[in-house]
N, CA, C and O of each residue as an XYZ file, in Angstrom:
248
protein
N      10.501     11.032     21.200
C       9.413     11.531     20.387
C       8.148     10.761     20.757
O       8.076      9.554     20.987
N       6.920     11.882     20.780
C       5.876     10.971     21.278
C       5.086     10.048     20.060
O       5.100     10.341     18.865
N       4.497      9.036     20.575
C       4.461      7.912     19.176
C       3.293      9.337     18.279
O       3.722      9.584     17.152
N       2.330      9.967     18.570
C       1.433     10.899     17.911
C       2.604     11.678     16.958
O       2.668     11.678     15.729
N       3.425     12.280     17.840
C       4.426     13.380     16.625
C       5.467     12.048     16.150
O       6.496     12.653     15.852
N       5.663     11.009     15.991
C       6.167      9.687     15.328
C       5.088      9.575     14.304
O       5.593      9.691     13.188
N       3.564      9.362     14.240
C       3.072      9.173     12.906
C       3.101     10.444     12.136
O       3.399     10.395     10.942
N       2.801     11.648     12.739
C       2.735     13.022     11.953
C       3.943     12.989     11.334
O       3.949     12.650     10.150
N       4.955     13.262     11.860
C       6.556     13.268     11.160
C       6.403     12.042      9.753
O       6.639     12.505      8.637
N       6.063     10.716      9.835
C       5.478      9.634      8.829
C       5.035     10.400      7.922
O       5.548     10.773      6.867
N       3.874     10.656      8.476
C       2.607     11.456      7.546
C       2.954     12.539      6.324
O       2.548     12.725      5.177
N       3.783     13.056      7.080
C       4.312     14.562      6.386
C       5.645     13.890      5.606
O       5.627     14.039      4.384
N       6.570     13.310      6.055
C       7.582     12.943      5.067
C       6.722     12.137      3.586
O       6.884     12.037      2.370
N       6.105     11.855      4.270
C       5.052     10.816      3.073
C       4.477     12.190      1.998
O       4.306     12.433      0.804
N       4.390     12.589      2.829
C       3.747     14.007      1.553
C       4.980     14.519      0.529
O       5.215     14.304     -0.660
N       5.757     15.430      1.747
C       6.860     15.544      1.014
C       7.918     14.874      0.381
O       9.062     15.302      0.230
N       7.352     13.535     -0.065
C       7.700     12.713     -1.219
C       7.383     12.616     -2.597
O       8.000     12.254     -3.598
N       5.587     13.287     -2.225
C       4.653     12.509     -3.076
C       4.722     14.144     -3.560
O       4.057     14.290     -4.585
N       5.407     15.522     -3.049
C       5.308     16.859     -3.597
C       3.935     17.264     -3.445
O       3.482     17.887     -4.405
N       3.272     17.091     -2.608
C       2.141     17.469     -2.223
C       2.097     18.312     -0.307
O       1.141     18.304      0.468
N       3.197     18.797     -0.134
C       3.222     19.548      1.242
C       3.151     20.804      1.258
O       3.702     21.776      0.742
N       2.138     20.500      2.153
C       1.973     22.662      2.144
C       3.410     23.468      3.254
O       4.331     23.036      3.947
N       2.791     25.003      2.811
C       4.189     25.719      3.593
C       4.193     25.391      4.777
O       5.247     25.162      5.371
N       3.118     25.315      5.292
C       3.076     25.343      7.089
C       3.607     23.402      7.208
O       4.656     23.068      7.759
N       3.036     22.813      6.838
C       3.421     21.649      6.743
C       4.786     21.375      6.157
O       5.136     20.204      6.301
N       5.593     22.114      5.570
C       6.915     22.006      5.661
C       7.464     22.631      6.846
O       8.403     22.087      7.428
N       6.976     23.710      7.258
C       7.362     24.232      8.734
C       7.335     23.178      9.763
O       8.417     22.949     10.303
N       6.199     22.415     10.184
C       5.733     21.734     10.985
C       6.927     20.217     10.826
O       7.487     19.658     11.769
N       7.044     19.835      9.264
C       7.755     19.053      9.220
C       9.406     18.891      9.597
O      10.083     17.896      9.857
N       9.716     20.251      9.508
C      10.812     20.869     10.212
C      11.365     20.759     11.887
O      12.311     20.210     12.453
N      10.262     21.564     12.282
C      10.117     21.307     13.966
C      10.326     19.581     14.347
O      11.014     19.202     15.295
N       9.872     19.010     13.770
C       9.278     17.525     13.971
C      10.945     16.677     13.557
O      11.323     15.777     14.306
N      11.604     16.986     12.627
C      12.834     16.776     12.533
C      13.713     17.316     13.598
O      14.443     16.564     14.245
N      13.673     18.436     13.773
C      14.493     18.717     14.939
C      14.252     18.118     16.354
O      15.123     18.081     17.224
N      12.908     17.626     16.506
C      12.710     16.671     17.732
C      13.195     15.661     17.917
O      13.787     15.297     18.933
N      12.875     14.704     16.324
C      13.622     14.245     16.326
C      14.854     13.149     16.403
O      15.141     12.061     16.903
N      15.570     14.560     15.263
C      17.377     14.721     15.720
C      17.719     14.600     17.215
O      18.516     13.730     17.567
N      17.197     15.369     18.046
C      17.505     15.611     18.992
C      17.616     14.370     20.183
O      18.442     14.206     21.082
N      16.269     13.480     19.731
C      16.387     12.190     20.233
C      17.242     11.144     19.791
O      17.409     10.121     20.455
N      17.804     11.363     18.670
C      19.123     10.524     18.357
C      20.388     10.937     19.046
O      21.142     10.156     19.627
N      20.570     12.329     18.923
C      21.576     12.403     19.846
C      21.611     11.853     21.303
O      22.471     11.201     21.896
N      20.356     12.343     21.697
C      20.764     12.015     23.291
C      20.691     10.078     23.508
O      21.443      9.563     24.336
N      19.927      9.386     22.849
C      20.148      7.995     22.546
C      21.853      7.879     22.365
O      22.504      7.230     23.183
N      22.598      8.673     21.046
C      23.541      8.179     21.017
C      25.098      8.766     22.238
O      26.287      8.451     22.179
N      24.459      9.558     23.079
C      24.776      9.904     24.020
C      24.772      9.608     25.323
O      25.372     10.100     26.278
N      24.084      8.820     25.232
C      23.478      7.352     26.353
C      24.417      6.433     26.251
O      25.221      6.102     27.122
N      24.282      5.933     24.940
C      25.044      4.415     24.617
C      26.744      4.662     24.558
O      27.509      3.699     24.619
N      27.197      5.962     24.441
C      28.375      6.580     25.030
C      28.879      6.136     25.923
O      29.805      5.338     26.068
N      28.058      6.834     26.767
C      27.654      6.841     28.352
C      28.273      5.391     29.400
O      29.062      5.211     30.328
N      27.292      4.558     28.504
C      27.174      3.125     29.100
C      28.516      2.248     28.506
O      29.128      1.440     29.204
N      28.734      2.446     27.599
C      30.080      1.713     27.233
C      30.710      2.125     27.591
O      31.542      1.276     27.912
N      31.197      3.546     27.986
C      32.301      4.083     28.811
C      32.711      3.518     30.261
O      33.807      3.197     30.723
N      31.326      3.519     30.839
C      30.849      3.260     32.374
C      31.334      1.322     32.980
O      31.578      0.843     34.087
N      31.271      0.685     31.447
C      31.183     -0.619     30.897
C      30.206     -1.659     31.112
O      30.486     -2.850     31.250
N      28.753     -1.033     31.139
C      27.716     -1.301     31.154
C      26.894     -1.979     30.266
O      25.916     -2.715     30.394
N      27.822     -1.354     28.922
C      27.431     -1.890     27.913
C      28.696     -2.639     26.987
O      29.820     -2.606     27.487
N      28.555     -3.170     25.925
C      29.655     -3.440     25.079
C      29.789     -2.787     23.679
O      28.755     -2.578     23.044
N      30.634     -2.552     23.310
C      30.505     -1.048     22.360
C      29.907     -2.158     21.086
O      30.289     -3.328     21.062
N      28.889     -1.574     20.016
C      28.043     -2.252     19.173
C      29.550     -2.395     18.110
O      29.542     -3.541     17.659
N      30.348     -1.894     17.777
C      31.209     -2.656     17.082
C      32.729     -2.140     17.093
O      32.860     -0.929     16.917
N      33.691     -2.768     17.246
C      35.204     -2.777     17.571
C      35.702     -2.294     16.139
O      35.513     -2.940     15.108
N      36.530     -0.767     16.228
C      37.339     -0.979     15.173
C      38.554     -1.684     15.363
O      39.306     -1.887     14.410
């Protein structure tokens, strides 16, 4: 996510706290979640990746 749609996404959750978000701005806040989501997955799809590969060490052992 680019740091600009990182403060907007801020911005707008901050609204839709305070119950002050408009429709389009719940739309917008939408899109902006699905971006993202999307960057968590592929982060947690990385760190997969690398502990598999054993690149990394898995962040915690069950």
């Amino acid at each position: 996510m680019e740091p600009e749609q990182d403060k907007r996404l801020s911005n707008l959750l901050n609204r839709q706290q305070e119950g002050i978000i408009t429709e389009a701005e719940q739309i917008e806040l939408s899109s902006l979640m699905q971006i993202y989501q999307e960057g968590l997955l592929r982060k947690a799809t990385a760190l997969k990746e690398a502990v598999q590969r054993g690149l990394m060490e898995p962040l915690n052992e069950l």
